[in-house]
Tab-separated table of C-alpha atoms and ligand atoms in Angstrom:
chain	number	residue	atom	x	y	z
A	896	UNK	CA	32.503	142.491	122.380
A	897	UNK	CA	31.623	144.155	118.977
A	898	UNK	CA	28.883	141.886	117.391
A	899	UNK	CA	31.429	142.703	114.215
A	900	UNK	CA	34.654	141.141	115.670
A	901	UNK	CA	36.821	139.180	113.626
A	902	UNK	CA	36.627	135.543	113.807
A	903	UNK	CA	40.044	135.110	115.754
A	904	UNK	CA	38.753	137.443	118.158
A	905	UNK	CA	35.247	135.726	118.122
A	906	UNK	CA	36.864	132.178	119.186
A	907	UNK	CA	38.212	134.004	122.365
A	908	UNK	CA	35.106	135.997	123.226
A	909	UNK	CA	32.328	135.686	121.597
A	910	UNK	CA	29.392	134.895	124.219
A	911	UNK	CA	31.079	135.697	126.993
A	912	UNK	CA	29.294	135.810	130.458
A	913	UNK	CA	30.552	138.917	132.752
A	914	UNK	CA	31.055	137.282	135.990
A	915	UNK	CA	29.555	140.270	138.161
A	916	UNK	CA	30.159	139.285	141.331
A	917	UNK	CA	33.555	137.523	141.275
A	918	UNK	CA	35.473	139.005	137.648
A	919	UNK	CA	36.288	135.607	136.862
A	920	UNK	CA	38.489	135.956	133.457
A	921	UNK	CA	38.252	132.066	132.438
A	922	UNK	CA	34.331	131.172	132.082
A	923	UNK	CA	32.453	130.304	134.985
A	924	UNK	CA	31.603	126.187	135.109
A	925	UNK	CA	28.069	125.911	136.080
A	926	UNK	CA	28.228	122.527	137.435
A	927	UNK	CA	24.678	122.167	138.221
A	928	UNK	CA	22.172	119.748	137.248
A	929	UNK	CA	19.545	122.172	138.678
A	930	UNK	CA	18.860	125.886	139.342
A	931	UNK	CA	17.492	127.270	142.466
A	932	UNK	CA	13.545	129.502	142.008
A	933	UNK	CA	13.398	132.015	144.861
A	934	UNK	CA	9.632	131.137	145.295
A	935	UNK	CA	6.780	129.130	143.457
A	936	UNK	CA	5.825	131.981	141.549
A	937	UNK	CA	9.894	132.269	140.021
A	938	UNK	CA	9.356	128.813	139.154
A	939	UNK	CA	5.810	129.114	137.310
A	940	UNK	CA	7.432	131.836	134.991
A	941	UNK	CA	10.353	130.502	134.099
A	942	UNK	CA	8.300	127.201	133.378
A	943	UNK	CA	5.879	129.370	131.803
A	944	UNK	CA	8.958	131.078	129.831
A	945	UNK	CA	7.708	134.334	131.499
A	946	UNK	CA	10.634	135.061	132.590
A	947	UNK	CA	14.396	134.375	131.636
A	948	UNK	CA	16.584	132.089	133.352
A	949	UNK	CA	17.551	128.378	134.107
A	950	UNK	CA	15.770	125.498	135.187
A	951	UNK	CA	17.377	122.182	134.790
A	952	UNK	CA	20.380	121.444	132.506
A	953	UNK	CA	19.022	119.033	130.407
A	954	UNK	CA	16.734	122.673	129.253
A	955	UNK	CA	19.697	124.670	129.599
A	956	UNK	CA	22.767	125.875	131.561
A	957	UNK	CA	24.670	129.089	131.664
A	958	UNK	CA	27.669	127.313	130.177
A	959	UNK	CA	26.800	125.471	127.634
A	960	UNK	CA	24.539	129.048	126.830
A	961	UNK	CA	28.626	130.354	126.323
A	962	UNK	CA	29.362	127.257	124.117
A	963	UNK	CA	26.396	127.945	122.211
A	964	UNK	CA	27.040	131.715	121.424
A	965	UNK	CA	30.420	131.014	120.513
A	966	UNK	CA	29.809	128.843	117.889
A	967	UNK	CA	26.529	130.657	116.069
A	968	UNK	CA	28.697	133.659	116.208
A	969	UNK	CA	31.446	132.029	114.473
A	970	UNK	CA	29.537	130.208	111.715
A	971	UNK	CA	27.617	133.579	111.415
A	972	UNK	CA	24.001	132.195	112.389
A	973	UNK	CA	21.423	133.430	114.668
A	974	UNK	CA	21.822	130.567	117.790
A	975	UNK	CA	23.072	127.299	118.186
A	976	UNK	CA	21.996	124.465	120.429
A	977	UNK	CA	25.190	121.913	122.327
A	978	UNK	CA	24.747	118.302	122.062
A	979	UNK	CA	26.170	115.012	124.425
A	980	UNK	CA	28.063	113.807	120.998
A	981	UNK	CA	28.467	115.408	117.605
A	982	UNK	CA	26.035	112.032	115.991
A	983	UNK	CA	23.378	113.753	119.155
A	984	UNK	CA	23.740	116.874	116.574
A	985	UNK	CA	23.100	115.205	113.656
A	986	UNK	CA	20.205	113.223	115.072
A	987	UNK	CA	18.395	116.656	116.781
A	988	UNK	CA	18.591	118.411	113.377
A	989	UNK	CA	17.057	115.306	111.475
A	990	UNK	CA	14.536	114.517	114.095
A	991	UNK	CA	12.875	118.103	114.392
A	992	UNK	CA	12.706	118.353	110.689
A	993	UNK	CA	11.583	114.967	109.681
A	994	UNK	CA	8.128	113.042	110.453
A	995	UNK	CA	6.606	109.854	109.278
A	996	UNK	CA	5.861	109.956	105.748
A	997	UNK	CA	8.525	112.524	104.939
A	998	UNK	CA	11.758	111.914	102.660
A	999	UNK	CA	15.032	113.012	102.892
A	1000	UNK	CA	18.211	112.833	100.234
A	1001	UNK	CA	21.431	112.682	101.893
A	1002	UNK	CA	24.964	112.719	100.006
A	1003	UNK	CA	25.673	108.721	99.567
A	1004	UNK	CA	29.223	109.322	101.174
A	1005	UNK	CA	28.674	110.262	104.431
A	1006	UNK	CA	30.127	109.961	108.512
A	1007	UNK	CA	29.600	106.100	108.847
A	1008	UNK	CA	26.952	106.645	111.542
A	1009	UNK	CA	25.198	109.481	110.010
A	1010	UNK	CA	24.417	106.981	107.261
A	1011	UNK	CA	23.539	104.340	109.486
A	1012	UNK	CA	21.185	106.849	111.393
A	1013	UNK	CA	19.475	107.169	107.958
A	1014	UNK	CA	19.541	104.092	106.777
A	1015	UNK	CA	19.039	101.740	109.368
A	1016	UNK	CA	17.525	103.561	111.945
A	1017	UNK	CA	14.656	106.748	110.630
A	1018	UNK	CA	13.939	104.228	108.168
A	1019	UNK	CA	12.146	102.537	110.535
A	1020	UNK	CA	10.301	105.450	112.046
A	1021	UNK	CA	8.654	105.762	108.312
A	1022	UNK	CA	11.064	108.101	106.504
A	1023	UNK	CA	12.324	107.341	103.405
A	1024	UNK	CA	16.159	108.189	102.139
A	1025	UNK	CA	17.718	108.253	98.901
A	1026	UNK	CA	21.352	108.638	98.861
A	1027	UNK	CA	23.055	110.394	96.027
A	1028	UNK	CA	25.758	111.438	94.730
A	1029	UNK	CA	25.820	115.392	95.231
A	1030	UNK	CA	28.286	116.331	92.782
A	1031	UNK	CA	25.602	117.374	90.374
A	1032	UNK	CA	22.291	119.762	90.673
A	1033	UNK	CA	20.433	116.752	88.316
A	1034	UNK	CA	21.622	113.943	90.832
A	1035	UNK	CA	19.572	115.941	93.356
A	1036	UNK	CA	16.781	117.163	91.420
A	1037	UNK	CA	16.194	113.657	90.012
A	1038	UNK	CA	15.943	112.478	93.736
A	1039	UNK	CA	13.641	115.094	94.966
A	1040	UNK	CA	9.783	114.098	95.592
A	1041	UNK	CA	6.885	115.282	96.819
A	1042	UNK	CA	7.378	114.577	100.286
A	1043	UNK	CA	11.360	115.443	99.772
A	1044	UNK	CA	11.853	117.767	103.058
A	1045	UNK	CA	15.516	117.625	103.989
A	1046	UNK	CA	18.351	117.585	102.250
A	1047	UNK	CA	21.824	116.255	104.114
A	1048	UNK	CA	25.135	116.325	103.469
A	1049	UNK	CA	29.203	116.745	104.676
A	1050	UNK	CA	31.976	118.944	103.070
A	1051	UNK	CA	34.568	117.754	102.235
A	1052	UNK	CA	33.309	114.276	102.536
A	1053	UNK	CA	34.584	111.740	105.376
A	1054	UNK	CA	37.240	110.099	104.739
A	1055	UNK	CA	38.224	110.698	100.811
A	1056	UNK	CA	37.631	114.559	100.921
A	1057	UNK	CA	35.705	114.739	98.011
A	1058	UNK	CA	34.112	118.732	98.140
A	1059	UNK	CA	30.754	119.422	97.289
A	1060	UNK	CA	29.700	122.803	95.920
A	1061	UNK	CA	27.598	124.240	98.644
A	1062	UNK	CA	26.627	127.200	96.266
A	1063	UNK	CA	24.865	124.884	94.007
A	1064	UNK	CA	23.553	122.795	96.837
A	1065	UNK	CA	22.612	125.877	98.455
A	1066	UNK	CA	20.685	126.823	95.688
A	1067	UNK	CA	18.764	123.521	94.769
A	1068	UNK	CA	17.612	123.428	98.292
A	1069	UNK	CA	15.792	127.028	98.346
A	1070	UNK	CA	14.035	126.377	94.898
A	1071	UNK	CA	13.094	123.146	95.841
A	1072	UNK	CA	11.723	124.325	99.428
A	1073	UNK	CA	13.903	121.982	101.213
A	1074	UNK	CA	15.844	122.441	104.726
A	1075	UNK	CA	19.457	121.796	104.095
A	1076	UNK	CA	22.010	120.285	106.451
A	1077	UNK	CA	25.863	120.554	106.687
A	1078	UNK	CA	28.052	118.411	109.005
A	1079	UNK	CA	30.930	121.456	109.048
A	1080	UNK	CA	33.024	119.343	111.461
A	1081	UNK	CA	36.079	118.762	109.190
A	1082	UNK	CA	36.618	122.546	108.401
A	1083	UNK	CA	35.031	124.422	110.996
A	1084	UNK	CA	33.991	127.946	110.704
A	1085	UNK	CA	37.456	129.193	110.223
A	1086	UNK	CA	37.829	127.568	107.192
A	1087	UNK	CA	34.010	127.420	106.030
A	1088	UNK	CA	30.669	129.141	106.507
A	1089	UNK	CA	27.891	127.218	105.151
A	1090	UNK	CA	25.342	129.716	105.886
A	1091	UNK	CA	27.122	132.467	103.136
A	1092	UNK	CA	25.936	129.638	100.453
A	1093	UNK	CA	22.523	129.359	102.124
A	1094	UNK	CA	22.298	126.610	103.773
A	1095	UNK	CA	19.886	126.400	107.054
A	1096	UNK	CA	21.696	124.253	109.805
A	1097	UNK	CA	25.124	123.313	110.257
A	1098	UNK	CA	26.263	120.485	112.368
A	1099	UNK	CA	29.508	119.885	114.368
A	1100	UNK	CA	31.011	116.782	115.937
A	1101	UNK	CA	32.639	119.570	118.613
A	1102	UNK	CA	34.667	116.549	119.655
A	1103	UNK	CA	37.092	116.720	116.406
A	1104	UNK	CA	39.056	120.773	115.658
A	1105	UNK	CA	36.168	122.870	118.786
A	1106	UNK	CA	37.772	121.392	121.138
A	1107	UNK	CA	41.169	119.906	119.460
A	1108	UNK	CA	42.130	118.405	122.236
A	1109	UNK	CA	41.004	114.879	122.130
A	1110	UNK	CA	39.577	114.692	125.855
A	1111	UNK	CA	35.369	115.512	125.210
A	1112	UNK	CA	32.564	114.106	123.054
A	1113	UNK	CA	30.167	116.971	121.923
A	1114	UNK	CA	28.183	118.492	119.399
A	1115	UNK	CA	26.394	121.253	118.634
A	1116	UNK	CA	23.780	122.288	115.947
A	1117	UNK	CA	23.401	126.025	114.296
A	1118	UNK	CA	20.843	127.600	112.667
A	1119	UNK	CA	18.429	130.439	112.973
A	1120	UNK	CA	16.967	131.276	116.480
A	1121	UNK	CA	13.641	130.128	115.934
A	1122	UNK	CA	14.872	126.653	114.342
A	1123	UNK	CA	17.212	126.300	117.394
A	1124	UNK	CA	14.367	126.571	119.489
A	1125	UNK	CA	12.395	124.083	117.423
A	1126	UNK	CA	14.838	121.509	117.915
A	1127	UNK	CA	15.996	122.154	121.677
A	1128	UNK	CA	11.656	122.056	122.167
A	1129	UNK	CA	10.791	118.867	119.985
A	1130	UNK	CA	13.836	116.881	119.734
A	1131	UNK	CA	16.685	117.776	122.554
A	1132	UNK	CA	14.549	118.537	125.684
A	1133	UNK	CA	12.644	115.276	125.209
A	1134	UNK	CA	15.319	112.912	124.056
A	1135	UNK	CA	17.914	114.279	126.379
A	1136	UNK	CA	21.036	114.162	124.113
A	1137	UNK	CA	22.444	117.417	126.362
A	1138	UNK	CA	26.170	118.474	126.632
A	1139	UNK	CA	27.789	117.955	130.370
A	1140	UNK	CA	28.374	121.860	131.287
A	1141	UNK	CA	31.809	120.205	132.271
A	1142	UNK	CA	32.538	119.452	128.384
A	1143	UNK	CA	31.141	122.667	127.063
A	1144	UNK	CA	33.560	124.362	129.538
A	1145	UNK	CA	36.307	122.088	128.297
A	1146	UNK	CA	34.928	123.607	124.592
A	1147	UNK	CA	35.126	126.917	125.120
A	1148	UNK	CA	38.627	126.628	126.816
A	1149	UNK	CA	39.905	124.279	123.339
A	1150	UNK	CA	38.963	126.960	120.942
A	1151	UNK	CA	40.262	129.941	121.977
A	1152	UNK	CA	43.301	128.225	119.822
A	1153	UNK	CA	40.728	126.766	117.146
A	1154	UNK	CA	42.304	130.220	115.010
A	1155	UNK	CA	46.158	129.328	115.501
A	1156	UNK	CA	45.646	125.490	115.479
A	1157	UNK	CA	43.575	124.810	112.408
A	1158	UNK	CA	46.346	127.367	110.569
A	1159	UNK	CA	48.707	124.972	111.467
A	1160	UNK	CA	47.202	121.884	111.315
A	1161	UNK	CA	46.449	122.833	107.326
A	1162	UNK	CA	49.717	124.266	106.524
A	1163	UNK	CA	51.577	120.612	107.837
A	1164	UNK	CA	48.666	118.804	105.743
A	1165	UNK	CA	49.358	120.354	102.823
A	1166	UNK	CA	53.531	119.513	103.486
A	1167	UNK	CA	52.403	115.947	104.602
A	1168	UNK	CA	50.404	115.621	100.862
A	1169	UNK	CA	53.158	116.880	99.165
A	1170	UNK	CA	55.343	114.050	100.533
A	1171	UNK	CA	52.771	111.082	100.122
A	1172	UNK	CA	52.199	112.457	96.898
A	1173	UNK	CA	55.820	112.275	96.167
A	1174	UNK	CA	56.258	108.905	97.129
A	1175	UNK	CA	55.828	105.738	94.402
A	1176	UNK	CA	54.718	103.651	97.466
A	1177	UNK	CA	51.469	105.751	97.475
A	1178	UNK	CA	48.888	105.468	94.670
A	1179	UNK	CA	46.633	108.041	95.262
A	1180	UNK	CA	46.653	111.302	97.701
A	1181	UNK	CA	43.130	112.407	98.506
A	1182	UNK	CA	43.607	115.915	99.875
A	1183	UNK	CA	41.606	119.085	98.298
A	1184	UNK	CA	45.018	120.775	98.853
A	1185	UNK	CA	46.526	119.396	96.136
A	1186	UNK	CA	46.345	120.680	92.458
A	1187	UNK	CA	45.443	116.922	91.286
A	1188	UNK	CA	42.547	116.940	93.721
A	1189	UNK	CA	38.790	116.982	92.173
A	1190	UNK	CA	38.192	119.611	95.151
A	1191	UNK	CA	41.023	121.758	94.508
A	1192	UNK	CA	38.985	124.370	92.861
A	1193	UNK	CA	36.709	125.212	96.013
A	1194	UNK	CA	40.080	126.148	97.998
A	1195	UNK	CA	39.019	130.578	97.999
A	1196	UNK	CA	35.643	129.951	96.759
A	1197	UNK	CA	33.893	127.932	99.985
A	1198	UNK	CA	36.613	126.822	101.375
A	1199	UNK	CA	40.042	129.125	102.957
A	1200	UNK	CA	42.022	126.062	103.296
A	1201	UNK	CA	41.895	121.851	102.965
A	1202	UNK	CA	41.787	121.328	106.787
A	1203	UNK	CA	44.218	118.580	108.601
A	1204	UNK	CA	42.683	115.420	107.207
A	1205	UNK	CA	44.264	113.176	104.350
A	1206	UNK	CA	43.411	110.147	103.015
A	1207	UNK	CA	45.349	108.030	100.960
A	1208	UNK	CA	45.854	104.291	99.269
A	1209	UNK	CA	48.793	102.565	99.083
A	1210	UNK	CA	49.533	99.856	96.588
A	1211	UNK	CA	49.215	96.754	97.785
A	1212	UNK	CA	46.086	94.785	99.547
A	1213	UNK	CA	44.300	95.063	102.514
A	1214	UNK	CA	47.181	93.366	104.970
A	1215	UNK	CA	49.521	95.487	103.866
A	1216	UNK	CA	47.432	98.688	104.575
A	1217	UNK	CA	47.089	97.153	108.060
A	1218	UNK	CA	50.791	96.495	108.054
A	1219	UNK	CA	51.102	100.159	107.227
A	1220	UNK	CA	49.907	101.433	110.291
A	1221	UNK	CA	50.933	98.982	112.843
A	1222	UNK	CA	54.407	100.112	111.673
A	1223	UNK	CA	53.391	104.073	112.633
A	1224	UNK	CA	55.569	105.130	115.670
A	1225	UNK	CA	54.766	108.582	116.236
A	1226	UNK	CA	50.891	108.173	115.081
A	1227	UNK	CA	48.279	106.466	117.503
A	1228	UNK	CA	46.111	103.847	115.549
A	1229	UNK	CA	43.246	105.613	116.462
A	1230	UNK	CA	39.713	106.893	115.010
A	1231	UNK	CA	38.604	110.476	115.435
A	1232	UNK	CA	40.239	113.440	114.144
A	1233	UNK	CA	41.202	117.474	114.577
A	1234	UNK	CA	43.488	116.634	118.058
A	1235	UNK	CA	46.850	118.037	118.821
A	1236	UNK	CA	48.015	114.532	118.455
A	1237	UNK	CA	48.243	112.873	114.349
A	1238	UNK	CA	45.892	110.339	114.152
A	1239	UNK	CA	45.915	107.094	111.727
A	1240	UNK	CA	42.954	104.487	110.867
A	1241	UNK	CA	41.736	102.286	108.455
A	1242	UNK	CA	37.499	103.392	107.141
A	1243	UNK	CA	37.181	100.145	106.167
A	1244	UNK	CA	37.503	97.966	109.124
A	1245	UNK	CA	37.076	101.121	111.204
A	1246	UNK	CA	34.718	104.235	110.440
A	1247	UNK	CA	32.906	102.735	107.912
A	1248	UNK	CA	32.697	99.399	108.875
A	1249	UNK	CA	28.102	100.354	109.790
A	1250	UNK	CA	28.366	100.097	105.478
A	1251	UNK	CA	28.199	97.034	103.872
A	1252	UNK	CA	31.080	96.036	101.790
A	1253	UNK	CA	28.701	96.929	98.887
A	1254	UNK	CA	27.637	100.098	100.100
A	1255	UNK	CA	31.316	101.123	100.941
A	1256	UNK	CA	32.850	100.592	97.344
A	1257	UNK	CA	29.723	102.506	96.073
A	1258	UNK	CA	30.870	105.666	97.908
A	1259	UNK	CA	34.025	104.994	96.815
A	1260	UNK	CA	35.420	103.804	100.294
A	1261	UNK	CA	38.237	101.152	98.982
A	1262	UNK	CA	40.009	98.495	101.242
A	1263	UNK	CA	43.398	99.832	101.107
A	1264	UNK	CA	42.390	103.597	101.829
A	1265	UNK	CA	44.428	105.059	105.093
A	1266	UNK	CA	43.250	108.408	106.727
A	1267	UNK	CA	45.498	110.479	108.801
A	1268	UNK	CA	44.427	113.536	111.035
A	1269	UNK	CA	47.463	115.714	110.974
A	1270	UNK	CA	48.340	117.219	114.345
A	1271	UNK	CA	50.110	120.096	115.599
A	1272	UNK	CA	53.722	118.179	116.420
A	1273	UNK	CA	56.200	118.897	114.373
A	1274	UNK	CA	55.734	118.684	110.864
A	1275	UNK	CA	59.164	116.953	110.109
A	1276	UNK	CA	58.740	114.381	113.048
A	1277	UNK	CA	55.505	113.668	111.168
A	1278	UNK	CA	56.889	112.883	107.609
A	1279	UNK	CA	59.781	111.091	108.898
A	1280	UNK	CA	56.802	108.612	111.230
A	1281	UNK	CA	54.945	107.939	107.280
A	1282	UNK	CA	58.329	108.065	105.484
A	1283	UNK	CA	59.788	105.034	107.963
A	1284	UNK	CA	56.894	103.125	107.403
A	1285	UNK	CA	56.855	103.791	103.900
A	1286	UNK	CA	60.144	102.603	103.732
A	1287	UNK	CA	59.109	99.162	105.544
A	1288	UNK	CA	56.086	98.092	103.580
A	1289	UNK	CA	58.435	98.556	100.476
A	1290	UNK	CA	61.119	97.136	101.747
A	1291	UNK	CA	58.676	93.663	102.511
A	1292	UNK	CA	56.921	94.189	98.909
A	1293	UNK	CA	60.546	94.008	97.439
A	1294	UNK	CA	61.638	91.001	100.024
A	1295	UNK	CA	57.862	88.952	98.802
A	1296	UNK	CA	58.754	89.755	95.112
A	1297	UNK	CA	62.271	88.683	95.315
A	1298	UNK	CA	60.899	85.424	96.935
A	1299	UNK	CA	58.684	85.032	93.860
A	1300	UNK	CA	61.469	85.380	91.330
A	1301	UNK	CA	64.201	83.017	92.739
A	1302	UNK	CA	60.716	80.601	92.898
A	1303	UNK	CA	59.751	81.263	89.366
A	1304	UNK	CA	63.293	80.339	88.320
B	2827	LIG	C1	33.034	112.381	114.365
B	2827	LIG	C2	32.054	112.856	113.373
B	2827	LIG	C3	30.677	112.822	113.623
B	2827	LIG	C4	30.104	112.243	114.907
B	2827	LIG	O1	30.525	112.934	116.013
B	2827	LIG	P1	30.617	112.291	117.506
B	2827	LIG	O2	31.045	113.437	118.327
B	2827	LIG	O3	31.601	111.191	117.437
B	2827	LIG	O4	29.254	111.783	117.810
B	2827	LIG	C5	29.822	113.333	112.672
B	2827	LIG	N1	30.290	113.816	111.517
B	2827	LIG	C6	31.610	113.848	111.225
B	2827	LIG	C7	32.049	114.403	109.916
B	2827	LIG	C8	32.528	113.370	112.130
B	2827	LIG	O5	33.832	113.391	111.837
């Protein structure tokens, strides 16, 4: 393949293995946990990284190699290293950059357990955190110390899709020396390229759009070959968090459709937030899509397109945003996102439930917000699922009010 290859073309080939001896046409699965040395001597090289080649999958397998090429290729960086679980991602990239004594300033709205990896957890291996809130270069700056050595964030931000400008992000990190982090799982590299603004190491959940079809856990981590090797050396190969070759197979097979399905996953979101939005039930639509969206003006400038995820609040309290989606027929109540299948949950009993109440409302997380994951059904059978239970919860609102009325009188 053409190092130059489109994207589309990328998702389908990129990294390829020629199978030699065989011409397999699907990718090889090296179901392995170990790889065979023709004599003590093969062994002492490869251990002595003499000479190429495998020795245990936990180091490395030709697979998950595939996986790995695939993505770097696609979000236009040098290598990439596959992780057990998209949270094994975020923790190799933090771990191989960050040390006792060192400080790190994260976005304040973050994946629930990305925060709770910062602030419950490397807190208590002697790093500090601050959490801001990255929508301005002085929020940052202010945060920034002496020790400052990473700087973390997601774009848009789980669940309420705020967008942060990566150009100005991008651009406080390099004056300021720091190594910056982007969790790229909601838009993937068809929609987004965090390395054009700069920044060093992008992290996917590969469980969510990669694979898209609901059946692995995964991550993967990419940056420049010689930070890939610093964390697979330091952080992966020791603490183990390594992909099954069986899941990076499954990977590689989900997105040679990433192209087609995140196309149509965004062009039903944007119908689906055009109909919430539309409807008095709903009080606010959060989807960078939309003109009235804070992140709308990012859509062509970092962003091609607002991805498949919406959030949105309805009026009324927190029972009746449970009520909502008990009464979903076509959605499954589920957490998780980017599947063939839409997807409906709750962040405040659900994702974010590692935040306190406290820290929730401070990242602007409220009780009543509902977040769908727009899948690839049709897009009709998936506004008529919202519209029905629209239709129910205001149907009981008007039924409790009534009540109230003939009481009052
Ligand atoms: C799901 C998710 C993660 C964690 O990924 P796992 O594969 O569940 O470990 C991290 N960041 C974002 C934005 C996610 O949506």
């Amino acid at each position: 393949m053409k190092k130059n290859s489109h994207i589309d073309t990328q998702a389908i080939h990129a990294g390829r293995i020629n199978d030699d001896q065989f011409g397999s046409l699907a990718t090889p699965l090296y179901q392995t946990s170990t790889f065979i040395f023709k004599d003590a001597e093969q062994g002492a090289q490869r251990f002595a990284g003499e000479q190429e080649g495998y020795i245990y999958t936990r180091l490395g397998n030709p697979t998950t190699r595939q996986f790995e090429h695939r993505v770097a290729a696609m979000e236009g960086m040098e290598d990439a290293a596959a992780t057990a679980t998209g949270m094994g991602a975020v923790s190799a990239a933090l771990l191989a950059n960050l040390s006792a004594g060192d400080h790190l300033v994260s976005s304040k709205a973050v994946y629930g357990c990305s925060y709770a990896l910062m602030a419950h957890q490397l807190t208590r291996f002697g790093i500090e955190v601050t959490f801001v809130d990255m929508d301005k270069a002085e929020n940052i700056t202010a945060a920034i110390k002496e020790n400052t050595k990473v700087i973390f964030l997601e774009t848009p931000i789980n669940p309420n899709l705020v967008v942060l400008d990566l150009e100005m992000i991008g651009k406080v990190a390099k004056q300021h020396n720091l190594i910056s982090i982007v969790d790229n799982t909601f838009l993937t590299p068809m929609l987004q390229r965090p390395v054009e603004f700069g920044i060093d190491i992008v992290v996917h959940s590969a469980t969510k759009y990669l694979n898209g079809h609901g059946d692995v856990v995964a991550g993967i981590v990419c940056a420049s070959a010689e930070m890939i090797q610093h964390i697979k050396m330091t952080v992966l190969k020791d603490i183990g968090a390594t992909i099954s070759p069986h899941d990076a197979w499954l990977i590689l097979r989900g997105m040679k459709t990433l192209p087609i399905r995140m196309e149509r996953h965004c062009k039903s979101a944007m119908q689906v937030a055009e109909f919430l939005e539309s409807e008095p039930l709903v009080k606010e639509v959060f989807y960078p899509g939309l003109k009235s969206h804070s992140g709308n003006k990012f859509i062509g400038k970092q962003m091609k397109a607002a991805g498949g995820v919406i959030a949105f609040e309805i009026n009324g309290d927190i029972n009746d945003g449970a009520q909502f989606i008990n009464h979903m027929q076509l959605f499954s109540i589920a957490v998780s996102l980017g599947d063939a299948e839409s997807l409906i949950q709750h962040p405040a009993s659900m994702t974010h439930s590692p935040y306190t109440q406290e820290e929730r409302l401070d990242a602007g997380i409220s009780d009543g917000l509902i977040r769908i994951s727009v899948g690839l059904e049709s897009v009709d059978d998936i506004i008529n699922d919202l519209k029905q239970a629209i239709n129910k919860i205001a149907r009981q609102q008007g039924a409790a009010s009534l009540k109230k009325v003939v009481n009052f009188s």
